[in-house]
Coordinates of C-alpha atoms and ligand atoms in Angstrom, one line a residue:
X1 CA 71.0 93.8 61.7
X2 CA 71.5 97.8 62.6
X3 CA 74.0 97.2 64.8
X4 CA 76.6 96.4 61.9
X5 CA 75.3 99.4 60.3
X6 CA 79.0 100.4 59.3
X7 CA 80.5 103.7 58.1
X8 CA 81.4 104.1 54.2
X9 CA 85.2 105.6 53.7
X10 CA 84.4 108.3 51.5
X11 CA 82.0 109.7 54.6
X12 CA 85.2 109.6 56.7
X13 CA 87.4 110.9 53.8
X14 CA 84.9 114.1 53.6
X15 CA 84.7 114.4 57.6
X16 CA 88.4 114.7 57.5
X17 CA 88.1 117.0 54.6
X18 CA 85.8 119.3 56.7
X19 CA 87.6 118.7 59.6
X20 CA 87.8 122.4 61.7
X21 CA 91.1 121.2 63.4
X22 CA 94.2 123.0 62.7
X23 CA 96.8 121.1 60.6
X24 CA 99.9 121.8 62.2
X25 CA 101.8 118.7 62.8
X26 CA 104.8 117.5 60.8
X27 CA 106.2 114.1 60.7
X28 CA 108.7 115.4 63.4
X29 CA 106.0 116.2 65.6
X30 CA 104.3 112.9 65.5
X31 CA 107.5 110.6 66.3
X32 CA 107.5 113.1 69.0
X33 CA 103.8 112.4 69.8
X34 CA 104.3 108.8 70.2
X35 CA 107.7 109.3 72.5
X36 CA 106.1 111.1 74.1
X37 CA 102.7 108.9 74.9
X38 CA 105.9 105.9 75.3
X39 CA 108.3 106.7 77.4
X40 CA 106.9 107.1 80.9
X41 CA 105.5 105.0 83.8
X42 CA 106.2 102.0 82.1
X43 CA 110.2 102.2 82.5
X44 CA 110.6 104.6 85.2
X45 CA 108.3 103.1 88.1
X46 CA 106.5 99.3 86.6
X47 CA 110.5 97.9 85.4
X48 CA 111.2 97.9 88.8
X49 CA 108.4 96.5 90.6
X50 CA 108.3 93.5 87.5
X51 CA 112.2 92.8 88.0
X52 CA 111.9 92.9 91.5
X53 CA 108.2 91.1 92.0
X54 CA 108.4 88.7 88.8
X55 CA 111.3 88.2 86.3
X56 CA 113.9 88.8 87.9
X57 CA 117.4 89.9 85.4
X58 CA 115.3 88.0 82.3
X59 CA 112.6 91.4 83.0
X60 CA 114.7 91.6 79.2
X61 CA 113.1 88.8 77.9
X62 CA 109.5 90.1 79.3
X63 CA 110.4 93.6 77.1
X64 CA 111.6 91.8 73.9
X65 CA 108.1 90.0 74.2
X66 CA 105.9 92.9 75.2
X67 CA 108.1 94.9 72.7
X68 CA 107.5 92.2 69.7
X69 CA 103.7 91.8 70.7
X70 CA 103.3 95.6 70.1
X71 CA 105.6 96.0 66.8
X72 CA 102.8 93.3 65.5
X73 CA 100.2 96.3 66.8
X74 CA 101.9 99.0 65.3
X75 CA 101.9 97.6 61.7
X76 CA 98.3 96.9 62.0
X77 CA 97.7 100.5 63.2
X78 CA 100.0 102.4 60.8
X79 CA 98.4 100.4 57.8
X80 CA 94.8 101.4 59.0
X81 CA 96.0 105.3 59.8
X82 CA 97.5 105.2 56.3
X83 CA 94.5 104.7 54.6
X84 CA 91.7 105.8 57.4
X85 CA 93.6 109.2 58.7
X86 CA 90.9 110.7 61.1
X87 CA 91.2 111.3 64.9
X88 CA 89.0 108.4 66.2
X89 CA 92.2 105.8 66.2
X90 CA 90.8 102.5 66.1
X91 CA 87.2 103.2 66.8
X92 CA 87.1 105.2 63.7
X93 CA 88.6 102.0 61.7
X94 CA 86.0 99.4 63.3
X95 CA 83.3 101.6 62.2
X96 CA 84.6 100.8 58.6
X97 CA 85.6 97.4 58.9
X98 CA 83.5 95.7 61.3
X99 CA 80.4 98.1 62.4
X100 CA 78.3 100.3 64.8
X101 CA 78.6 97.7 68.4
X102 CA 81.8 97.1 67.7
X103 CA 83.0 100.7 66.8
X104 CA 81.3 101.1 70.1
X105 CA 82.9 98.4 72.1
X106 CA 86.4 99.5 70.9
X107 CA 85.6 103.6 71.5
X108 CA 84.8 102.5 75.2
X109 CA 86.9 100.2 75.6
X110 CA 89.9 103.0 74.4
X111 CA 88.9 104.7 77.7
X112 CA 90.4 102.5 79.6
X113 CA 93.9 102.8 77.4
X114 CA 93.7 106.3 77.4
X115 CA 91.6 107.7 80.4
X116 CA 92.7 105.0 82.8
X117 CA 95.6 105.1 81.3
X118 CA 96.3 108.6 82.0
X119 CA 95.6 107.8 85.7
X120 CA 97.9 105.1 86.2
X121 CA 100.5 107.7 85.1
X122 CA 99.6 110.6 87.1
X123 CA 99.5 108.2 89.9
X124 CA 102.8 107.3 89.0
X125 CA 104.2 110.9 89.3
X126 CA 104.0 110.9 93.3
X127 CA 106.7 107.7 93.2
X128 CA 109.1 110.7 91.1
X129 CA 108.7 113.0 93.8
X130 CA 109.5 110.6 96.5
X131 CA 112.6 109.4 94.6
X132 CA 113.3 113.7 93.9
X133 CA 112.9 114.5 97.7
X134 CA 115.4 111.5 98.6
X135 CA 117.8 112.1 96.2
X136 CA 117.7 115.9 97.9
X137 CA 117.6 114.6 101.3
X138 CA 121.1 112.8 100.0
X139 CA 122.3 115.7 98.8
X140 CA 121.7 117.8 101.1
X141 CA 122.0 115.9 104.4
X142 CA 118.3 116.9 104.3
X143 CA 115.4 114.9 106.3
X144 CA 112.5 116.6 104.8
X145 CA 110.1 114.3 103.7
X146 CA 106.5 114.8 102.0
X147 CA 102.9 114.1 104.1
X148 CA 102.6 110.5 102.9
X149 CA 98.5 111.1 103.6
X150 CA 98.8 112.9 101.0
X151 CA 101.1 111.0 98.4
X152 CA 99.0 108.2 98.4
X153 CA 95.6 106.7 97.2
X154 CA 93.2 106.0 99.8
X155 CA 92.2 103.0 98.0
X156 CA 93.7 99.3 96.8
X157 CA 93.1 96.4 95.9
X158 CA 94.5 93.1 97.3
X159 CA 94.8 89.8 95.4
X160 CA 93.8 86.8 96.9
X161 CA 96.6 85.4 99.3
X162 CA 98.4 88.8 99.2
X163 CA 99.3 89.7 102.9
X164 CA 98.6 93.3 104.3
X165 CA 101.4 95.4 103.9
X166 CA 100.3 97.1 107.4
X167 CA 100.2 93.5 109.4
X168 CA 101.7 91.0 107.8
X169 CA 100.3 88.3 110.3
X170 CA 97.3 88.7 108.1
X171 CA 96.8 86.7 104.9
X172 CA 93.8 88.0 102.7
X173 CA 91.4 84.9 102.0
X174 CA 89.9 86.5 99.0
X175 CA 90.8 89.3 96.4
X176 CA 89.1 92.1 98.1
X177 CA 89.5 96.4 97.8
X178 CA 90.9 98.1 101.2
X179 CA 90.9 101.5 102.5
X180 CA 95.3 102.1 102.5
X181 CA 97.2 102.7 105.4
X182 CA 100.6 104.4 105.3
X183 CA 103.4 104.6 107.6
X184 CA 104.1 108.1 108.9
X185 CA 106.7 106.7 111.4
X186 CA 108.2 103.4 112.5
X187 CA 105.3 101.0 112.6
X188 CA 102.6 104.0 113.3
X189 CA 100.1 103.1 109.9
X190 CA 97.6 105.8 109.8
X191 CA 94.8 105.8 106.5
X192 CA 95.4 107.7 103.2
X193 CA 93.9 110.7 101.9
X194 CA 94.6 111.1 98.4
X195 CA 97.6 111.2 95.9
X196 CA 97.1 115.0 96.0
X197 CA 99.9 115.3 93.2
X198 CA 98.4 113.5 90.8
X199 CA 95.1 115.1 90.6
X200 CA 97.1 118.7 90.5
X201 CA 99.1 118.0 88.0
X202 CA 96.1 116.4 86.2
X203 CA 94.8 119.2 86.3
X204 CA 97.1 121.5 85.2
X205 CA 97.5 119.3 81.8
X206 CA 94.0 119.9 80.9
X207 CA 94.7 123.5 81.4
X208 CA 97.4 123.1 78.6
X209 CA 95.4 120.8 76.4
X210 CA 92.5 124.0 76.5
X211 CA 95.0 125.8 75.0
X212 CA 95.7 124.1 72.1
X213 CA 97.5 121.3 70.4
X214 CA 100.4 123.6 68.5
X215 CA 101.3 125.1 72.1
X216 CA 100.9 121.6 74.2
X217 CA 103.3 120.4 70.8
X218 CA 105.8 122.5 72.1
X219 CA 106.0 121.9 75.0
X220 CA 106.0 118.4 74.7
X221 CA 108.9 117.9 71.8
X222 CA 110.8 120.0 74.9
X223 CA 109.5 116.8 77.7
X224 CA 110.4 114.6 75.2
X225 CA 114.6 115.9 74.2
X226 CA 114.6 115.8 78.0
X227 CA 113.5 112.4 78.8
X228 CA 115.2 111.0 75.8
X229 CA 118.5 112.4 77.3
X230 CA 118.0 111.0 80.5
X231 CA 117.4 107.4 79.0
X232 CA 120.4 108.0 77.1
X233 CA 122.2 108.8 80.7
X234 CA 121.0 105.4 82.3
X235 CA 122.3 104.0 79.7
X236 CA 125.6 105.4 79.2
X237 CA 126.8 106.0 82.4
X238 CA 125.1 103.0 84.0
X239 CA 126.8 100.4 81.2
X240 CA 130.1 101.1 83.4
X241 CA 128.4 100.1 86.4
X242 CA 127.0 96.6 85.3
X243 CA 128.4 94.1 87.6
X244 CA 127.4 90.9 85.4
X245 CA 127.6 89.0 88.7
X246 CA 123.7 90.2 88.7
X247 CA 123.2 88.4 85.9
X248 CA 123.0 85.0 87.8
X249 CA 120.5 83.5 88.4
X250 CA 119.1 85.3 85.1
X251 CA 115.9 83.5 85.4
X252 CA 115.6 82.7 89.2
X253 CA 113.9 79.5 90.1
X254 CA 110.3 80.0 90.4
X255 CA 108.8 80.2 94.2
X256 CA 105.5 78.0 93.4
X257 CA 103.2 81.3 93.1
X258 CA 102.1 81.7 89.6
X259 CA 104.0 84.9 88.3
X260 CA 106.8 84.5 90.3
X261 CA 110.2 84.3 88.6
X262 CA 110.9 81.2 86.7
X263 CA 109.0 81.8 82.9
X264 CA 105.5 81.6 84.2
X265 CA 107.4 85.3 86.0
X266 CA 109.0 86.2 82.7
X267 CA 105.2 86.2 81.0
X268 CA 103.6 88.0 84.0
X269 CA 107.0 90.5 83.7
X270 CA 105.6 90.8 79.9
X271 CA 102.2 91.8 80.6
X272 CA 103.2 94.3 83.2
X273 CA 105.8 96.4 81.2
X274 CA 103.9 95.8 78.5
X275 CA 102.3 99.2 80.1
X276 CA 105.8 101.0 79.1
X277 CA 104.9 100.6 75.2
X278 CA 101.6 101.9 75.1
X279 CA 101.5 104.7 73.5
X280 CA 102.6 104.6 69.6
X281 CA 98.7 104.1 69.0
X282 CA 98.3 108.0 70.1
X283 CA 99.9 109.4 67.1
X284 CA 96.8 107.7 64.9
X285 CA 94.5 110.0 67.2
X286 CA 95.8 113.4 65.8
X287 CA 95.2 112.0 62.4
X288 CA 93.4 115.0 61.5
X289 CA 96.0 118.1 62.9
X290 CA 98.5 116.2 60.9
X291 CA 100.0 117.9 57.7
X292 CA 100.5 114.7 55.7
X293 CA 98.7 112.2 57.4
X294 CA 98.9 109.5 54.7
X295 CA 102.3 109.3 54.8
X296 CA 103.2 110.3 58.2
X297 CA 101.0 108.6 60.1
X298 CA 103.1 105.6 60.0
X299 CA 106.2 107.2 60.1
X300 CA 105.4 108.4 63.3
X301 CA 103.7 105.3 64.9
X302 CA 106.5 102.7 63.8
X303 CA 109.2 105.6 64.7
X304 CA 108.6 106.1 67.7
X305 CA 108.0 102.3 68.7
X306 CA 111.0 101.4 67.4
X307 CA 113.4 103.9 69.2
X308 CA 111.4 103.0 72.4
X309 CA 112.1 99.7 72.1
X310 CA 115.8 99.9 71.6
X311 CA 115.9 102.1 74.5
X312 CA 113.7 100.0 77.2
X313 CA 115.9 96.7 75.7
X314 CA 119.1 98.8 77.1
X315 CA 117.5 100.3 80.3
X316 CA 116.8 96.6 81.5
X317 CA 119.9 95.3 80.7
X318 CA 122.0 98.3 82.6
X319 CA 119.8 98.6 85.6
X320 CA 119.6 94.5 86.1
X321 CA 123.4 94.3 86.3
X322 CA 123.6 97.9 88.6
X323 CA 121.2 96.6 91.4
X324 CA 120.6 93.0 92.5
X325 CA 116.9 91.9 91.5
X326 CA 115.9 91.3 95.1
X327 CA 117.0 95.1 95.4
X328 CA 115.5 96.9 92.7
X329 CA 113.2 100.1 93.8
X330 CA 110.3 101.1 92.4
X331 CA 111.7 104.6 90.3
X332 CA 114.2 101.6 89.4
X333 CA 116.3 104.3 87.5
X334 CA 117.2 106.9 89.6
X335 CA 117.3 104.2 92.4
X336 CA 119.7 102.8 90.7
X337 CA 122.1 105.3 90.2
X338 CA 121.4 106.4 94.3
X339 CA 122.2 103.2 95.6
X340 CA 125.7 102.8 93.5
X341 CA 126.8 106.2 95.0
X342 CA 125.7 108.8 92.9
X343 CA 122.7 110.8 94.0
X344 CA 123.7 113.7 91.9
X345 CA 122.5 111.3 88.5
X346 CA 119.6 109.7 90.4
X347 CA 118.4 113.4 91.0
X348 CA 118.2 114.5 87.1
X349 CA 116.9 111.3 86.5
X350 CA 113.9 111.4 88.9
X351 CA 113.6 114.7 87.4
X352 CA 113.9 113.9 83.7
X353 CA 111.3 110.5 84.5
X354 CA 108.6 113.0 86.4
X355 CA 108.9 115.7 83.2
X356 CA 108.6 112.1 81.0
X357 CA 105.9 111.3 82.6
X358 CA 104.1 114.6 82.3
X359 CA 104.7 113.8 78.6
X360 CA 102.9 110.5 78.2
X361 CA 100.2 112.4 80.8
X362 CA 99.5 114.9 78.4
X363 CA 99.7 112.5 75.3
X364 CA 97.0 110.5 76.9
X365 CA 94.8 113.0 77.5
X366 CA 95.3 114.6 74.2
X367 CA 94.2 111.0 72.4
X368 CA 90.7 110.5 75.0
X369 CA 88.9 114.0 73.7
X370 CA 89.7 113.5 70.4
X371 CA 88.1 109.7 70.3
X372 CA 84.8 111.0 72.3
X373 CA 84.5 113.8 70.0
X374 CA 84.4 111.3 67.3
X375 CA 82.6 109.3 68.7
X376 CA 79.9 112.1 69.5
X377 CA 80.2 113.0 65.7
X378 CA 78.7 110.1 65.0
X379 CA 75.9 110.7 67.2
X380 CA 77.2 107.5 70.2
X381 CA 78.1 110.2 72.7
X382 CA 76.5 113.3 73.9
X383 CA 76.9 116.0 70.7
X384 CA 78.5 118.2 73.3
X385 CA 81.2 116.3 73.5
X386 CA 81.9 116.8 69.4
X387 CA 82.3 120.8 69.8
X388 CA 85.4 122.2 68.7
X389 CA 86.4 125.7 70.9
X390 CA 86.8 128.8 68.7
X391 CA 90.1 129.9 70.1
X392 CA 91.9 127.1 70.8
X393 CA 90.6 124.5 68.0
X394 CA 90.5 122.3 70.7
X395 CA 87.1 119.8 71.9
X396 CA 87.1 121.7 75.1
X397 CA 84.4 119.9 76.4
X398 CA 85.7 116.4 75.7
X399 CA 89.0 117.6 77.3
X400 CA 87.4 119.4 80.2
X401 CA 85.2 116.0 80.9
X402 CA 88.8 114.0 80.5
X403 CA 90.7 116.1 83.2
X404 CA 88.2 116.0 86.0
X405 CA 87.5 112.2 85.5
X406 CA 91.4 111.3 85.0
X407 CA 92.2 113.6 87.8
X408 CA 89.7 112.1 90.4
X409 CA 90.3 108.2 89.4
X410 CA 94.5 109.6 89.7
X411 CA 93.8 111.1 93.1
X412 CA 91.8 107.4 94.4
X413 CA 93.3 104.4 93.3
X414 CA 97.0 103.2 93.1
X415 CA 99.3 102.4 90.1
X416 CA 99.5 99.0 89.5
X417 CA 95.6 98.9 89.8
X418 CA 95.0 101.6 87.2
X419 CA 98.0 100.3 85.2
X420 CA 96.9 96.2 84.3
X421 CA 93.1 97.9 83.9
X422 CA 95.0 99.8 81.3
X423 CA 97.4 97.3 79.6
X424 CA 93.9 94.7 79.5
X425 CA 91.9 97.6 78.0
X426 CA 94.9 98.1 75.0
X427 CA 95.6 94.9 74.6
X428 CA 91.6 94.2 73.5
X429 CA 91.8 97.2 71.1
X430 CA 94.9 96.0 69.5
X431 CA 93.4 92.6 69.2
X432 CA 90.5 94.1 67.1
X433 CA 92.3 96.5 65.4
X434 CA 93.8 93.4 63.7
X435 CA 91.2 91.9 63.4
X436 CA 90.1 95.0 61.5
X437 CA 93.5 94.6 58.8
X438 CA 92.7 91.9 58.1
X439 CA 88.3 92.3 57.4
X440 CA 89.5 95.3 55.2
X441 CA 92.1 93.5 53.1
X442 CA 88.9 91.3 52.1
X443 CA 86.4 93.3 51.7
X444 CA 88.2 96.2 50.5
X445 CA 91.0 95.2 48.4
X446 CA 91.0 98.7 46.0
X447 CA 91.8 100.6 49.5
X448 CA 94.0 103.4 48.9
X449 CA 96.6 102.3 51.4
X450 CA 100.1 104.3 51.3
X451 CA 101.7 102.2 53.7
X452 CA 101.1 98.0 53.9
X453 CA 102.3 95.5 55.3
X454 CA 104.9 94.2 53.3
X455 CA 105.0 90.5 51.6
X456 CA 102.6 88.7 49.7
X457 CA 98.9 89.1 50.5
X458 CA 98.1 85.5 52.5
X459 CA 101.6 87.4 54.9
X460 CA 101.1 91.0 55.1
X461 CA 96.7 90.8 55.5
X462 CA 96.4 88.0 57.0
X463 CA 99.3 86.1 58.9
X464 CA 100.9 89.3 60.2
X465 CA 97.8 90.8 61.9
X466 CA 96.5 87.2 62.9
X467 CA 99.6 86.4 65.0
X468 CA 98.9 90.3 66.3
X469 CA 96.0 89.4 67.2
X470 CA 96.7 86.1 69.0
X471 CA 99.2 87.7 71.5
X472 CA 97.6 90.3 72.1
X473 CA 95.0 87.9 72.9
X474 CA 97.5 85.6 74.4
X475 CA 99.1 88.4 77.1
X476 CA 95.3 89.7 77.9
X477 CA 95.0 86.2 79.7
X478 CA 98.1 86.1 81.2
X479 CA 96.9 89.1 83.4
X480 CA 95.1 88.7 86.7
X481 CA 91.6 87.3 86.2
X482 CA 90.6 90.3 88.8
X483 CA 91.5 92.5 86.3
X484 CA 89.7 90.5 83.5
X485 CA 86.7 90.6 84.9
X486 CA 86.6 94.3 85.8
X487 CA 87.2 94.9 82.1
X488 CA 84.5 92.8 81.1
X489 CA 82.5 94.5 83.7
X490 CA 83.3 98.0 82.2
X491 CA 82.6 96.6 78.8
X492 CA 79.0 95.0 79.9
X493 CA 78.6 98.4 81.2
X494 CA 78.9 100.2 77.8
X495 CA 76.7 98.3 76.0
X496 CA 74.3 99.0 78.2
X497 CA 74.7 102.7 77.5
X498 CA 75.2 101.7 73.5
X499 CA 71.5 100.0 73.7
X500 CA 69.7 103.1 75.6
X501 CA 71.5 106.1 73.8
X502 CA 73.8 105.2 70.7
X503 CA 71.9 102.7 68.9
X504 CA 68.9 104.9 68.8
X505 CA 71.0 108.3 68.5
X506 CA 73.5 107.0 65.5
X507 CA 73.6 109.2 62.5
X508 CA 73.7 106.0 60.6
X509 CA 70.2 105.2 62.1
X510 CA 69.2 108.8 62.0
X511 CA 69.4 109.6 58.4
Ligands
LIG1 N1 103.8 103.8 77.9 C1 103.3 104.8 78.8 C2 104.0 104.8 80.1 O1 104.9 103.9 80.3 C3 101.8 104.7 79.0 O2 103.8 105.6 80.9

């Protein structure tokens, strides 16, 4: 059938060949490119709300799982970008391994890791400036205090059960979306605007990514030294204000809610700062402005994982034993530090997490363009979406089309909303990216693969990326079904669009 039409490697090999974007990234550069899609969100703002809301002190076990699940990811991905080194991450290696649908299915599902994504981290950015203004306010004796109209997305959504935060005498029936109130003074609730931030600074990143990749790699290895340092700070300074009383209970008894502390909590914890790792995959996107991308492709996607993780292991343990669970804030960090007396540190580290978050904001939206425009190569998309600008080597319109839809879905729906849509969305591609290790090492044995998953054949093709697959799997359902079924909504959606315009406008069906 057509729709497992697939793509031959030497027809990608030659499109990279031909490729008109500038090779200008070194090995450096893309450990930097995955830092800087990791660290973000995920450990500044979700760590506290999954301590506080779901785990508890073991919120370490939730990141040595969510950290495991994505090492699993990250082999599969760096074998594949090893041997497959163009921009369309893993829709480009579905194309090869599986076929046409689902190349398709995994291209639109990556909008929801990286679009989306990029969202839920913009959204995120308004939390930094509250923690920034109170911090000052500290300081300064100041009681200045943002338009919170303004800070905040007119829209949420409400699991079943959940009460509403503006009257808690009422006790939602059903999962259901609400227009949000906020409270401008004691008890006065008034309705939201917008996060007015977020879509701003949205916009202001796709004003650098116009630019060009070399200039937007500059200033992001700069992001990334500075929110590195400021990791390093939590953990240095805050190791001598552990008090390991904290520590107990480590796994507090579960309340009866699914989710809720005890280890059904620790697994919920896992899938929510699962968020924090996403990320490595980015690097595999600029496959084609990297120098060497056969042989630092990898280097760059297990890299950076692997600091990350060895830094968010240590952030959980130091800011579990600063603050009591029941007491963690949502920018947990600089919280952290404000709470134990030293508003100073909580100030650079709001700082340091808002320019880290910029980071992973501009990471994102570098990775979305460069899948649509490969995707529009191929003839699935609109073929403007597969221009490359003159000036700035650059899809401008891909990156245009990014920024105004990021910055409007930043500026109307809330973190935690954007965030699971995001983690589900990932979580499916790294599940078929797997898959996809493990179709190739069968039907393409000969590969040319410079990096591969070590051990014999049956371990490194085949058990490795199975178990990926089956956590990935695994956490996918350990999510909110509200949140399944809006992904598999979105999906349904696509293929929709895949049976009016792609199937019929392939190249593969076209030549
Ligand atoms: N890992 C990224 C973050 O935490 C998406 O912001």
């Amino acid at each position: 059938m057509s729709v497992f039409r697939k793509k031959e490697v030497s027809s990608i090999q030659t499109e990279a060949e031909n490729s008109k974007y500038k090779r200008d990234l070194t090995a450096f550069d893309l450990i930097n490119v995955g830092v800087g899609g990791i660290i973000g969100a995920g450990i500044f703002v979700l760590t506290g709300i999954a301590a506080r809301d779901h785990a508890g002190p073991a919120i370490v076990i939730s990141y040595l799982i969510a950290g495991f699940v994505s090492s699993l990811a990250s082999l599969c991905y760096a074998e594949l970008a090893s041997s497959i080194p163009v921009s369309g991450s893993a829709y480009a290696f579905t194309y090869i391994a599986i076929g046409e649908l689902a190349a398709w299915i995994v291209g639109w599902d990556l909008m929801l890791e990286y679009l989306v994504g990029g969202a839920a981290v913009a959204s995120a950015l308004s939390n930094l400036i509250g923690s920034i203004q109170s911090n000052m306010n500290k300081l300064t004796g100041g009681t200045w205090v943002f338009d919170p109209r303004y800070m905040n997305a007119p829209l949420i959504w409400l699991e079943a059960g959940s009460e509403l935060p503006w009257d808690s005498s009422t006790v939602l029936e059903s999962g259901s979306f609400l227009l949000n109130k906020v409270e401008i003074a004691k008890d006065e609730w008034v309705g939201a605007y917008c996060n007015a931030p977020a879509f701003i600074l949205t916009l202001c990143a796709t004003y650098l990514l116009l630019k060009g990749i070399k200039e937007t790699a500059s200033v992001n290895n700069i992001f990334v030294i500075t929110k590195l340092l400021v990791v390093v700070l939590v953990i240095v300074v805050g190791f001598f204000y552990i008090d390991t009383a904290n520590y107990t209970p480590y796994v507090p008894e579960s309340t009866g809610q699914y989710g809720k502390f005890g280890f059904s909590g620790i697994i919920v914890g896992a899938t929510t700062v699962f968020f924090a790792y996403i990320g490595f995959d980015s690097v595999s996107t600029v496959a084609q402005e990297s120098k060497n991308p056969g042989r630092d492709l990898p280097i760059g996607i297990i890299g950076s994982l692997s600091v990350c993780t060895v830094l968010y292991i240590l952030v959980s343990v130091v800011i579990t034993g600063m603050v009591p669970y029941q007491e963690i804030e949502e920018a947990a960090l600089s919280a952290a530090f404000e709470v134990n007396g030293l508003p100073a540190l909580g100030l650079i580290i709001a700082v340091g997490g808002f320019v880290g978050l910029g980071s992973v904001l501009l990471n994102l939206m570098i990775g979305q363009p460069r899948i649509f425009q490969s995707m529009a190569g191929d003839g699935l998309f609109a073929p403007a979406f597969a221009k490359i600008s003159k000036t700035g080597g650059t899809p401008h319109i891909a990156t245009m089309t990014t920024g105004i839809f990021t910055a409007i879905c930043s500026a109307l729906f809330p973190v935690d909303f954007l965030g699971h849509l995001t983690s589900i969305g990932t979580l499916l591609a790294f599940v078929i990216v797997s898959i996809d290790v493990m179709i190739l090492r069968y039907t393409q044995p000969d590969l040319p693969r410079k990096f591969k998953i070590g051990g014999p054949e049956w371990f490194g093709g085949y058990f490795i990326p199975g178990l990926s697959a089956l956590c990935s799997g695994t956490l996918i359902f350990t999510s909110t079904w509200s949140a399944v079924l809006r992904v598999a909504i979105w999906m349904a959606l696509g293929l929709v669009i895949y049976l009016f315009y792609g199937y019929r406008h392939s190249k593969l069906a076209t030549k």
